[in-house]
Short mmCIF file of C-alpha atoms in Angstrom, two decimals:
data_model
loop_
_atom_site.label_atom_id
_atom_site.label_comp_id
_atom_site.label_asym_id
_atom_site.label_seq_id
_atom_site.Cartn_x
_atom_site.Cartn_y
_atom_site.Cartn_z
CA MET A 1 -12.92 5.63 12.36
CA ALA A 2 -9.80 5.06 10.30
CA ILE A 3 -7.39 7.87 9.61
CA GLY A 4 -6.19 7.75 6.06
CA HIS A 5 -5.59 9.27 2.69
CA THR A 6 -6.75 8.48 -0.83
CA PHE A 7 -4.24 9.06 -3.62
CA THR A 8 -5.31 9.89 -7.16
CA CYS A 9 -3.59 8.90 -10.37
CA ASP A 10 -1.43 11.70 -11.74
CA LEU A 11 -2.38 10.72 -15.29
CA CYS A 12 -6.14 10.15 -15.23
CA GLY A 13 -7.44 11.21 -11.80
CA ALA A 14 -8.75 7.74 -10.89
CA GLU A 15 -8.00 6.33 -7.46
CA ALA A 16 -4.40 5.09 -7.32
CA GLY A 17 -4.54 3.81 -3.74
CA ARG A 18 -5.67 4.28 -0.16
CA VAL A 19 -3.72 4.13 3.07
CA GLY A 20 -5.66 3.86 6.32
CA VAL A 21 -4.77 3.36 9.97
CA HIS A 22 -7.40 1.51 11.99
CA ALA A 23 -7.48 1.88 15.77
CA PRO A 24 -7.19 -1.18 18.00
CA GLY A 25 -10.52 -3.04 17.96
CA GLU A 26 -11.90 -1.06 15.02
CA ALA A 27 -13.64 -3.09 12.32
CA VAL A 28 -11.88 -3.06 8.99
CA THR A 29 -14.21 -2.17 6.15
CA ASP A 30 -13.81 -2.21 2.38
CA ARG A 31 -12.87 -5.87 2.07
CA ASP A 32 -13.62 -6.97 -1.47
CA GLY A 33 -14.85 -10.47 -0.57
CA ASP A 34 -12.22 -12.41 -2.50
CA GLU A 35 -10.87 -15.82 -1.52
CA ILE A 36 -8.66 -14.45 1.26
CA GLU A 37 -11.59 -12.81 3.07
CA PRO A 38 -11.78 -15.52 5.79
CA LEU A 39 -8.02 -15.34 6.38
CA MET A 40 -7.99 -11.54 6.60
CA SER A 41 -11.05 -11.51 8.88
CA ARG A 42 -9.18 -13.86 11.19
CA PHE A 43 -6.14 -11.56 11.00
CA ASP A 44 -8.35 -8.65 12.08
CA ILE A 45 -9.69 -10.61 15.05
CA ASP A 46 -6.26 -11.88 16.10
CA ARG A 47 -4.77 -8.37 15.92
CA ALA A 48 -7.74 -6.53 17.46
CA ASP A 49 -5.55 -5.22 20.29
CA ARG A 50 -3.27 -3.35 17.86
CA ALA A 51 -3.58 -0.55 15.37
CA ARG A 52 -3.59 -1.87 11.82
CA LEU A 53 -2.50 -0.31 8.59
CA MET A 54 -4.37 -1.15 5.39
CA VAL A 55 -2.97 -0.30 1.96
CA THR A 56 -5.42 -0.82 -0.88
CA SER A 57 -4.55 -0.30 -4.53
CA GLY A 58 -5.01 -1.90 -7.90
CA VAL A 59 -1.39 -3.07 -7.88
CA GLY A 60 -1.80 -4.91 -4.57
CA ASP A 61 -3.27 -4.78 -1.08
CA VAL A 62 -1.16 -5.06 2.06
CA SER A 63 -2.08 -5.21 5.78
CA PHE A 64 0.33 -4.41 8.59
CA ALA A 65 -0.10 -5.17 12.28
CA GLU A 66 3.39 -3.95 13.15
CA PHE A 67 4.42 -0.58 11.79
CA ASP A 68 5.60 2.85 12.88
CA VAL A 69 2.20 4.18 13.98
CA LYS A 70 3.45 7.64 14.94
CA GLY A 71 5.46 8.00 11.73
CA VAL A 72 2.54 6.93 9.53
CA LEU A 73 0.12 9.27 11.32
CA ARG A 74 2.62 12.12 10.98
CA ALA A 75 2.96 11.38 7.24
CA LEU A 76 -0.81 11.25 6.78
CA GLY A 77 -1.05 14.60 8.57
CA ALA A 78 0.79 16.20 5.65
CA ALA A 79 -2.17 15.48 3.35
CA ASP A 80 -3.06 19.16 3.02
CA VAL A 81 0.24 19.83 1.21
CA GLY A 82 -0.27 17.24 -1.52
CA ASN A 83 -0.15 13.60 -2.51
CA SER A 84 3.54 13.57 -3.34
CA ARG A 85 4.68 14.78 0.07
CA VAL A 86 2.49 12.21 1.86
CA ALA A 87 3.66 9.42 -0.46
CA ARG A 88 7.32 10.40 -0.03
CA ALA A 89 6.99 10.37 3.77
CA LEU A 90 5.24 6.98 3.75
CA TYR A 91 7.79 5.57 1.30
CA ALA A 92 10.60 6.67 3.65
CA ILE A 93 9.01 4.55 6.39
CA ASP A 94 8.44 1.50 4.16
CA SER A 95 8.20 1.32 0.37
CA GLU A 96 5.30 -1.15 0.62
CA LEU A 97 3.09 1.55 2.16
CA VAL A 98 2.72 3.19 -1.27
CA PRO A 99 3.02 0.49 -3.95
CA PHE A 100 1.18 2.77 -6.40
CA TRP A 101 3.77 5.59 -6.10
CA CYS A 102 6.98 5.94 -8.11
CA PRO A 103 9.70 7.69 -6.11
CA ARG A 104 11.70 8.56 -9.23
CA CYS A 105 8.95 10.54 -11.05
CA PRO A 106 7.55 11.19 -8.36
CA GLY A 107 3.98 10.21 -9.17
CA SER A 108 1.00 8.14 -8.06
CA TYR A 109 -0.56 5.93 -10.73
CA CYS A 110 -3.62 3.70 -10.86
CA SER A 111 -3.30 0.06 -11.86
CA ARG A 112 -4.13 0.86 -15.49
CA HIS A 113 -0.84 2.73 -15.77
CA TRP A 114 1.45 0.28 -13.96
CA GLU A 115 2.92 -2.73 -15.73
CA THR A 116 3.26 -5.37 -12.99
CA TRP A 117 4.59 -8.90 -12.67
CA ASP A 118 5.14 -11.43 -9.89
CA LEU A 119 8.45 -13.09 -9.11
CA PHE A 120 8.58 -16.56 -7.59
CA ASP A 121 11.35 -18.35 -5.71
CA ASP A 122 11.12 -22.18 -5.74
CA GLY A 123 7.45 -21.94 -6.70
CA PHE A 124 6.50 -19.51 -3.91
CA PHE A 125 5.61 -15.85 -4.30
CA ASP A 126 8.66 -13.70 -3.63
CA GLU A 127 7.70 -10.17 -4.69
CA LYS A 128 5.61 -8.07 -7.05
CA ARG A 129 7.52 -5.67 -9.26
CA GLY A 130 6.27 -2.92 -11.49
CA ARG A 131 7.15 -0.33 -14.07
CA CYS A 132 5.51 3.09 -13.93
CA PRO A 133 4.30 4.82 -17.12
CA LYS A 134 7.61 6.70 -17.33
CA GLY A 135 9.61 3.45 -17.37
CA HIS A 136 10.91 3.41 -13.79
CA GLU A 137 11.01 -0.06 -12.24
CA ARG A 138 10.65 -0.87 -8.55
CA LYS A 139 9.61 -3.52 -6.06
CA LEU A 140 5.96 -2.91 -5.19
CA ILE A 141 5.16 -5.62 -2.64
CA ASP A 142 7.44 -8.10 -0.95
#
């Protein structure tokens, strides 16, 4: 069973994002069946010997096969003291672990409250950027 945390939007209470650590060999659930499903299923099989980190949010989903497992688990262990503390600890490890969180507010926001756009370099995706409802801009996903 994955260890994780669900973050709620500070403005409306909807789900802003989820962060979950899956043990080696554990099936990854909650795939949405989009066009990358076959690719991600293959990723899960290829990386079955490792823990995996899944970040799911309306602003973007990210999977990690290499990450600071102990640091992430320690950060997730702070869940009883609030979303902001967990998000801040995850952000300190890697900003892509909480693309729904603004470190300047600090606040978690659902996709309805983020303004997002993609940047391309020579026709290829480079990064996703966003602006929180308070006007702070940051890189969300690289």
